[in-house]
Every structure is written in structure tokens, then in C-alpha cells.
């Protein structure tokens, strides 16, 4: 099978590309290398079934040619990372909204099955319980730039489901929760690699806010396994699935655990959100998925616990 990955030189995309090549597929990726890196695909760049296109998904003629020649599409290209979104709101909306519209329209032209990578951010400030796919969402004011990403990915989901309902385009939506593992950096605000890097370098571990906010982390290998199984499952078409790990940890607990696992003397310091990201920032107090839906359909079960996830990141940075 010929498969296209948008954003394929990124953290998740590069792991997905490796896995698909291992299974014997021919893999095409397109990446503008804004947040993706050539180093991420270093192990596979000379593979006879691997093809790289350095361009933007907004280039319709290039995307038309790529989508025409493949069988499946994994649409991972997006503006990601809290810092990136706060610093580049226009690019965030361009790539996440216009880019997805382009990919969906061309996928529909040739009726190619597509997985849309969405995000747990679409749930917003929902804190009552582990969030399920049909739960209401709670968004902040449009004056708070933090919510631009969540709203752009929400529109992506609406577009995808519209194409499924009206045009019968085979679409699967995966709402990815905090995904971690080798190759992820803290450059754009990703908390776990940022903490590990600081701890290994003996620098202060910077916790934004009071650190009592909780998150759920999933290893990239588990996430890749889930989304590929969803793409292979006809019953997943037209549906939304939480993809993540349903074990929570507070950011204070995460910082302390990383400090202990690295044997670091780094100080844990708390920094106000406004100082870190400037005005217009809000954070959600909790983000934990209910994964019963994906568990029931494809038997998904996270295989990495938090200790194993952290260790994989420590090993990566030490290498």
C-alpha cells in the first residue's frame, strides 16, 4: 500500500513512517520542516520505499499529485506546541484550518481514506471527569490566544465529519492526548522533554503555574499502534477516538519524578503563566481521556507506564 503522512518529519510522523515501512508499505511524507526535522527521518531517508517532499500542505498542486498516487493519508501536519501557538497565531490558523481543508478536499477528489490527527485540546477547560468523545467542550474567550489551536482543531473535526456525512469520504479522527517519547523536544513548550533536558543539564526545572494541574501521557509507540489499527478498521470510519493513556499525574509530581530518575540536583521553580507566555494565556486544570471507545473497537491498551516513558526520553537525550 502507498501511504502519505503530512508532517511526516515531525515527532509522531517520523515514528509512524518507520512503523509503516517495517510493515512493507511505501511511504510518502510532506513536511515544511518548520517544526519537523530531517534528523527525525535519518534512519529511513535512504529506504527504497521512502519518499520525502519538502513543501507546505498549502501547496495545492503538490498535494494533488501526492494524494492522487497514494491509498491512505495520515494528516498529522499542524502548528503545534503552546509556545509556537502563542508566538505565531496567524500561521497556526493558516496551517491548521486552510491546510486541513486542502487535504480533505483533495482526499475527497480521489476518495482516499484519511486519518485526521486532532487533539485533547478540543475539550478545553473540561475538568469534571475523564473526558469522553461525546462530552461537551468548554472553551475560553476568543481574547485568550491560547484557545486558537483548540478552535482550529475543532474546525478540522467538523470539516472531516462533514466530508464523511455529505461526501461519503472515509475519515477517521484521533484525538491525541499528550504524546511523548524519543525525538520530542521541549523547544515548543512540550513539558516532559523540557523537564528531562533541564534535569540532565542541571538547570532549574520550570513548572508553569502552581503545578497542581494534571496531565495524562502516552508513549508515541502506543499512539502509532492505535492510529494504524484505527485506519485498518472499517468500523472506525466517521468516528472520533480518544488516543492516550488514562493514568494522570500532576505537573509537580512529574517534575519530582524526573528529578529523581535523572539523579539531578536541579531546583524545581514555579513560573507564572503570564511570565512564560505573555498575556492572553489560560491553561486547563486537568486533561485525562476515557479510552473505553478505542479499547472496545481495536483492543487498545497502553503498554508504557510513566516510568518507562520518562526513561525512554532520558535515554534519547543521553544518546
Short mmCIF file of C-alpha atoms in Angstrom, two decimals:
data_model
loop_
_atom_site.label_atom_id
_atom_site.label_comp_id
_atom_site.label_asym_id
_atom_site.label_seq_id
_atom_site.Cartn_x
_atom_site.Cartn_y
_atom_site.Cartn_z
CA UNK A 1 0.00 0.00 0.00
CA UNK A 2 1.14 3.57 -0.70
CA UNK A 3 0.67 5.90 2.26
CA UNK A 4 1.07 9.67 2.67
CA UNK A 5 1.96 11.25 6.01
CA UNK A 6 1.61 15.02 6.22
CA UNK A 7 4.01 16.38 8.81
CA UNK A 8 5.97 13.16 8.43
CA UNK A 9 9.30 14.61 9.59
CA UNK A 10 7.76 15.58 12.91
CA UNK A 11 7.96 13.70 16.19
CA UNK A 12 4.92 11.45 15.75
CA UNK A 13 5.07 11.39 11.95
CA UNK A 14 8.61 10.04 11.84
CA UNK A 15 7.76 7.18 14.21
CA UNK A 16 4.67 6.42 12.13
CA UNK A 17 6.75 6.41 8.92
CA UNK A 18 9.18 3.89 10.42
CA UNK A 19 6.39 1.60 11.52
CA UNK A 20 4.67 1.66 8.11
CA UNK A 21 7.93 0.93 6.32
CA UNK A 22 8.53 -2.01 8.67
CA UNK A 23 5.17 -3.38 7.54
CA UNK A 24 6.21 -3.22 3.90
CA UNK A 25 4.28 -0.12 2.82
CA UNK A 26 5.60 2.58 0.51
CA UNK A 27 5.67 5.85 2.43
CA UNK A 28 5.50 9.40 1.14
CA UNK A 29 5.86 12.32 3.55
CA UNK A 30 5.45 16.05 3.09
CA UNK A 31 6.86 18.45 5.66
CA UNK A 32 7.82 22.11 5.52
CA UNK A 33 10.44 21.46 8.25
CA UNK A 34 9.09 24.28 10.40
CA UNK A 35 8.86 22.04 13.46
CA UNK A 36 9.77 18.78 11.72
CA UNK A 37 13.43 17.85 11.34
CA UNK A 38 15.48 15.90 8.81
CA UNK A 39 17.25 14.26 11.75
CA UNK A 40 13.95 12.60 12.72
CA UNK A 41 13.93 10.62 9.48
CA UNK A 42 17.65 9.97 9.34
CA UNK A 43 17.24 6.22 9.83
CA UNK A 44 14.84 5.84 6.91
CA UNK A 45 15.77 8.55 4.41
CA UNK A 46 17.64 6.08 2.20
CA UNK A 47 14.97 3.38 2.35
CA UNK A 48 13.94 2.36 -1.15
CA UNK A 49 10.24 2.74 -0.30
CA UNK A 50 10.57 6.14 1.39
CA UNK A 51 9.94 9.47 -0.36
CA UNK A 52 10.31 12.96 1.12
CA UNK A 53 8.77 16.15 -0.24
CA UNK A 54 9.85 19.38 1.45
CA UNK A 55 6.92 21.72 0.95
CA UNK A 56 3.80 23.03 2.64
CA UNK A 57 0.42 21.30 2.65
CA UNK A 58 -0.95 24.64 1.41
CA UNK A 59 0.71 23.96 -1.96
CA UNK A 60 -2.31 22.52 -3.71
CA UNK A 61 -0.60 21.29 -6.88
CA UNK A 62 1.97 19.30 -4.88
CA UNK A 63 -0.71 17.89 -2.58
CA UNK A 64 -2.91 16.97 -5.54
CA UNK A 65 -0.09 14.88 -7.06
CA UNK A 66 0.75 13.18 -3.77
CA UNK A 67 -2.81 12.32 -2.82
CA UNK A 68 -3.58 11.01 -6.30
CA UNK A 69 -0.80 8.41 -6.07
CA UNK A 70 -1.42 7.07 -2.52
CA UNK A 71 -4.04 4.81 -0.95
CA UNK A 72 -4.22 6.16 2.62
CA UNK A 73 -3.43 9.52 4.22
CA UNK A 74 -2.38 10.27 7.79
CA UNK A 75 -2.87 14.01 8.26
CA UNK A 76 -0.53 15.00 11.09
CA UNK A 77 0.75 18.33 9.76
CA UNK A 78 -0.20 21.14 12.13
CA UNK A 79 1.16 24.07 14.04
CA UNK A 80 1.87 22.52 17.45
CA UNK A 81 3.27 23.44 20.85
CA UNK A 82 1.95 26.03 23.27
CA UNK A 83 4.85 28.44 22.74
CA UNK A 84 4.61 28.15 18.97
CA UNK A 85 0.88 28.86 19.05
CA UNK A 86 1.26 31.86 21.33
CA UNK A 87 4.05 33.31 19.16
CA UNK A 88 2.56 32.54 15.72
CA UNK A 89 -1.26 32.71 15.84
CA UNK A 90 -1.70 33.55 12.14
CA UNK A 91 0.42 30.62 10.97
CA UNK A 92 -1.42 28.37 13.42
CA UNK A 93 -4.78 29.17 11.87
CA UNK A 94 -3.46 29.05 8.29
CA UNK A 95 -1.90 25.61 8.61
CA UNK A 96 -4.48 24.02 10.88
CA UNK A 97 -7.58 25.29 9.09
CA UNK A 98 -6.64 26.03 5.46
CA UNK A 99 -4.19 23.14 5.35
CA UNK A 100 -6.71 20.61 6.60
CA UNK A 101 -9.37 21.95 4.23
CA UNK A 102 -6.95 21.44 1.32
CA UNK A 103 -6.07 17.90 2.37
CA UNK A 104 -9.71 16.90 2.88
CA UNK A 105 -10.88 18.43 -0.39
CA UNK A 106 -8.19 16.62 -2.39
CA UNK A 107 -8.70 13.37 -0.48
CA UNK A 108 -12.35 13.60 -1.44
CA UNK A 109 -11.47 14.29 -5.08
CA UNK A 110 -9.80 10.90 -5.27
CA UNK A 111 -11.79 9.23 -2.45
CA UNK A 112 -8.72 8.33 -0.38
CA UNK A 113 -9.15 7.17 3.21
CA UNK A 114 -7.75 9.67 5.71
CA UNK A 115 -6.98 9.87 9.40
CA UNK A 116 -7.18 13.33 10.92
CA UNK A 117 -4.93 13.80 13.95
CA UNK A 118 -6.87 16.01 16.35
CA UNK A 119 -6.05 16.85 19.94
CA UNK A 120 -7.21 16.67 23.53
CA UNK A 121 -7.11 20.47 23.48
CA UNK A 122 -10.57 20.46 21.89
CA UNK A 123 -12.04 19.62 25.31
CA UNK A 124 -10.86 22.96 26.66
CA UNK A 125 -11.41 23.57 30.38
CA UNK A 126 -13.47 20.43 30.99
CA UNK A 127 -12.49 19.09 34.46
CA UNK A 128 -15.43 17.08 35.81
CA UNK A 129 -14.18 13.63 34.81
CA UNK A 130 -12.05 11.76 32.31
CA UNK A 131 -13.32 13.16 29.03
CA UNK A 132 -15.24 11.06 26.52
CA UNK A 133 -15.64 11.68 22.80
CA UNK A 134 -19.24 12.95 23.04
CA UNK A 135 -18.70 15.28 26.01
CA UNK A 136 -19.44 18.98 25.76
CA UNK A 137 -16.40 21.23 25.34
CA UNK A 138 -15.58 24.28 27.47
CA UNK A 139 -13.61 27.00 25.69
CA UNK A 140 -12.17 30.25 26.94
CA UNK A 141 -12.68 33.69 25.46
CA UNK A 142 -11.51 34.40 21.91
CA UNK A 143 -9.45 37.17 23.52
CA UNK A 144 -7.29 34.41 25.02
CA UNK A 145 -4.91 33.39 22.24
CA UNK A 146 -4.33 30.04 23.94
CA UNK A 147 -7.62 28.74 22.51
CA UNK A 148 -6.79 29.41 18.84
CA UNK A 149 -5.23 25.95 18.49
CA UNK A 150 -8.14 24.17 20.15
CA UNK A 151 -10.65 26.01 17.99
CA UNK A 152 -8.70 25.37 14.79
CA UNK A 153 -8.55 21.63 15.52
CA UNK A 154 -12.26 21.65 16.39
CA UNK A 155 -12.98 23.10 12.96
CA UNK A 156 -10.79 20.36 11.44
CA UNK A 157 -13.04 17.77 13.08
CA UNK A 158 -16.20 19.47 11.85
CA UNK A 159 -14.79 19.57 8.32
CA UNK A 160 -13.79 15.91 8.42
CA UNK A 161 -17.18 14.75 9.66
CA UNK A 162 -18.92 16.95 7.08
CA UNK A 163 -16.95 15.23 4.31
CA UNK A 164 -17.85 11.84 5.77
CA UNK A 165 -21.57 12.63 6.11
CA UNK A 166 -22.11 14.54 2.88
CA UNK A 167 -19.44 13.20 0.52
CA UNK A 168 -19.03 9.68 1.97
CA UNK A 169 -15.28 10.23 2.35
CA UNK A 170 -13.78 7.52 4.60
CA UNK A 171 -12.49 9.56 7.55
CA UNK A 172 -11.18 8.59 11.00
CA UNK A 173 -10.48 11.16 13.73
CA UNK A 174 -7.99 10.51 16.51
CA UNK A 175 -7.91 12.93 19.43
CA UNK A 176 -4.33 12.54 20.63
CA UNK A 177 -3.54 13.26 24.27
CA UNK A 178 -0.05 14.31 25.43
CA UNK A 179 2.22 12.07 23.35
CA UNK A 180 5.83 11.66 24.44
CA UNK A 181 8.95 9.68 23.54
CA UNK A 182 12.27 9.85 21.69
CA UNK A 183 12.73 12.78 19.24
CA UNK A 184 10.32 15.09 21.01
CA UNK A 185 11.95 18.29 22.18
CA UNK A 186 10.92 20.93 24.69
CA UNK A 187 11.53 23.69 22.17
CA UNK A 188 7.84 24.49 21.66
CA UNK A 189 6.59 24.03 25.21
CA UNK A 190 6.30 20.22 25.46
CA UNK A 191 6.60 19.66 29.17
CA UNK A 192 8.13 16.20 29.63
CA UNK A 193 11.16 16.57 27.32
CA UNK A 194 11.67 20.10 28.62
CA UNK A 195 11.86 18.80 32.19
CA UNK A 196 14.22 15.97 31.21
CA UNK A 197 16.56 18.29 29.33
CA UNK A 198 16.71 20.71 32.24
CA UNK A 199 17.31 17.94 34.76
CA UNK A 200 20.13 16.36 32.73
CA UNK A 201 21.82 19.74 32.27
CA UNK A 202 21.45 20.68 35.93
CA UNK A 203 19.28 23.67 35.05
CA UNK A 204 16.15 24.68 37.01
CA UNK A 205 13.06 22.63 36.12
CA UNK A 206 10.48 25.29 35.28
CA UNK A 207 6.91 24.45 36.27
CA UNK A 208 4.37 26.92 34.92
CA UNK A 209 1.58 27.90 37.29
CA UNK A 210 1.28 26.16 40.67
CA UNK A 211 1.95 22.70 39.24
CA UNK A 212 -1.26 21.14 40.56
CA UNK A 213 -2.66 20.83 37.02
CA UNK A 214 -2.75 17.19 35.91
CA UNK A 215 -2.00 15.54 32.57
CA UNK A 216 -2.01 12.07 31.05
CA UNK A 217 0.95 10.99 28.92
CA UNK A 218 1.06 8.30 26.24
CA UNK A 219 4.16 6.89 24.56
CA UNK A 220 4.50 7.54 20.84
CA UNK A 221 4.79 3.80 20.11
CA UNK A 222 1.39 3.19 21.73
CA UNK A 223 -0.15 6.10 19.83
CA UNK A 224 1.23 4.91 16.47
CA UNK A 225 -0.09 1.41 17.14
CA UNK A 226 -3.54 2.82 17.91
CA UNK A 227 -3.90 5.08 14.87
CA UNK A 228 -2.68 2.43 12.42
CA UNK A 229 -5.15 -0.08 13.84
CA UNK A 230 -7.92 2.50 13.56
CA UNK A 231 -7.06 3.09 9.90
CA UNK A 232 -7.27 -0.66 9.27
CA UNK A 233 -10.69 -0.93 10.94
CA UNK A 234 -13.69 -0.11 8.69
CA UNK A 235 -15.92 0.42 11.74
CA UNK A 236 -13.76 3.40 12.75
CA UNK A 237 -14.83 5.46 9.74
CA UNK A 238 -16.86 8.52 10.61
CA UNK A 239 -15.94 8.21 14.28
CA UNK A 240 -13.82 10.12 16.81
CA UNK A 241 -11.49 8.30 19.22
CA UNK A 242 -9.53 9.42 22.23
CA UNK A 243 -5.99 8.08 21.87
CA UNK A 244 -3.89 8.28 25.00
CA UNK A 245 -3.21 6.89 28.45
CA UNK A 246 -5.82 7.19 31.19
CA UNK A 247 -3.34 7.49 34.09
CA UNK A 248 -2.98 11.03 35.46
CA UNK A 249 -0.06 12.81 37.11
CA UNK A 250 0.26 16.38 38.36
CA UNK A 251 2.99 18.52 36.83
CA UNK A 252 4.61 18.87 40.27
CA UNK A 253 4.71 15.08 40.59
CA UNK A 254 6.12 14.78 37.07
CA UNK A 255 8.90 17.26 37.80
CA UNK A 256 9.85 15.46 41.02
CA UNK A 257 9.82 12.04 39.35
CA UNK A 258 12.05 13.24 36.51
CA UNK A 259 14.41 14.84 39.01
CA UNK A 260 14.70 11.54 40.88
CA UNK A 261 15.06 9.37 37.76
CA UNK A 262 17.85 11.53 36.34
CA UNK A 263 19.63 11.82 39.69
CA UNK A 264 19.56 15.57 39.19
CA UNK A 265 20.11 18.34 41.72
CA UNK A 266 18.05 20.74 39.64
CA UNK A 267 15.81 23.10 41.54
CA UNK A 268 12.09 22.94 40.76
CA UNK A 269 10.90 26.50 40.21
CA UNK A 270 7.38 27.81 39.63
CA UNK A 271 6.84 30.49 36.99
CA UNK A 272 3.57 32.41 36.43
CA UNK A 273 1.92 31.69 33.07
CA UNK A 274 1.98 35.37 32.15
CA UNK A 275 5.76 35.49 32.54
CA UNK A 276 6.23 32.37 30.43
CA UNK A 277 3.76 33.06 27.62
CA UNK A 278 2.68 36.67 27.97
CA UNK A 279 -0.89 37.97 28.21
CA UNK A 280 -3.78 36.03 26.75
CA UNK A 281 -2.84 32.64 28.20
CA UNK A 282 -5.05 30.21 30.07
CA UNK A 283 -4.37 26.61 30.98
CA UNK A 284 -6.67 23.70 31.66
CA UNK A 285 -6.59 22.21 35.14
CA UNK A 286 -6.99 18.63 34.04
CA UNK A 287 -6.76 16.56 30.88
CA UNK A 288 -7.38 12.82 31.08
CA UNK A 289 -9.03 10.62 28.43
CA UNK A 290 -11.69 7.99 28.72
CA UNK A 291 -10.31 5.37 26.30
CA UNK A 292 -13.11 2.82 26.50
CA UNK A 293 -14.23 3.50 22.93
CA UNK A 294 -10.85 2.78 21.33
CA UNK A 295 -10.27 -0.08 23.75
CA UNK A 296 -13.54 -1.72 22.76
CA UNK A 297 -13.07 -1.35 19.00
CA UNK A 298 -9.42 -2.31 18.49
CA UNK A 299 -8.38 -3.68 21.90
CA UNK A 300 -6.07 -0.73 22.53
CA UNK A 301 -4.19 -0.85 25.82
CA UNK A 302 -1.24 1.43 26.64
CA UNK A 303 1.90 -0.66 27.13
CA UNK A 304 4.15 2.05 28.60
CA UNK A 305 3.73 3.34 32.15
CA UNK A 306 5.02 6.77 33.16
CA UNK A 307 8.37 5.44 34.39
CA UNK A 308 9.05 3.69 31.06
CA UNK A 309 8.02 6.80 29.11
CA UNK A 310 10.33 9.07 31.08
CA UNK A 311 13.20 6.59 30.79
CA UNK A 312 12.83 6.43 27.00
CA UNK A 313 13.17 10.23 26.84
CA UNK A 314 16.14 10.24 29.24
CA UNK A 315 17.89 7.58 27.13
CA UNK A 316 17.22 9.57 23.97
CA UNK A 317 18.77 12.77 25.29
CA UNK A 318 21.74 10.93 26.77
CA UNK A 319 22.43 9.41 23.35
#
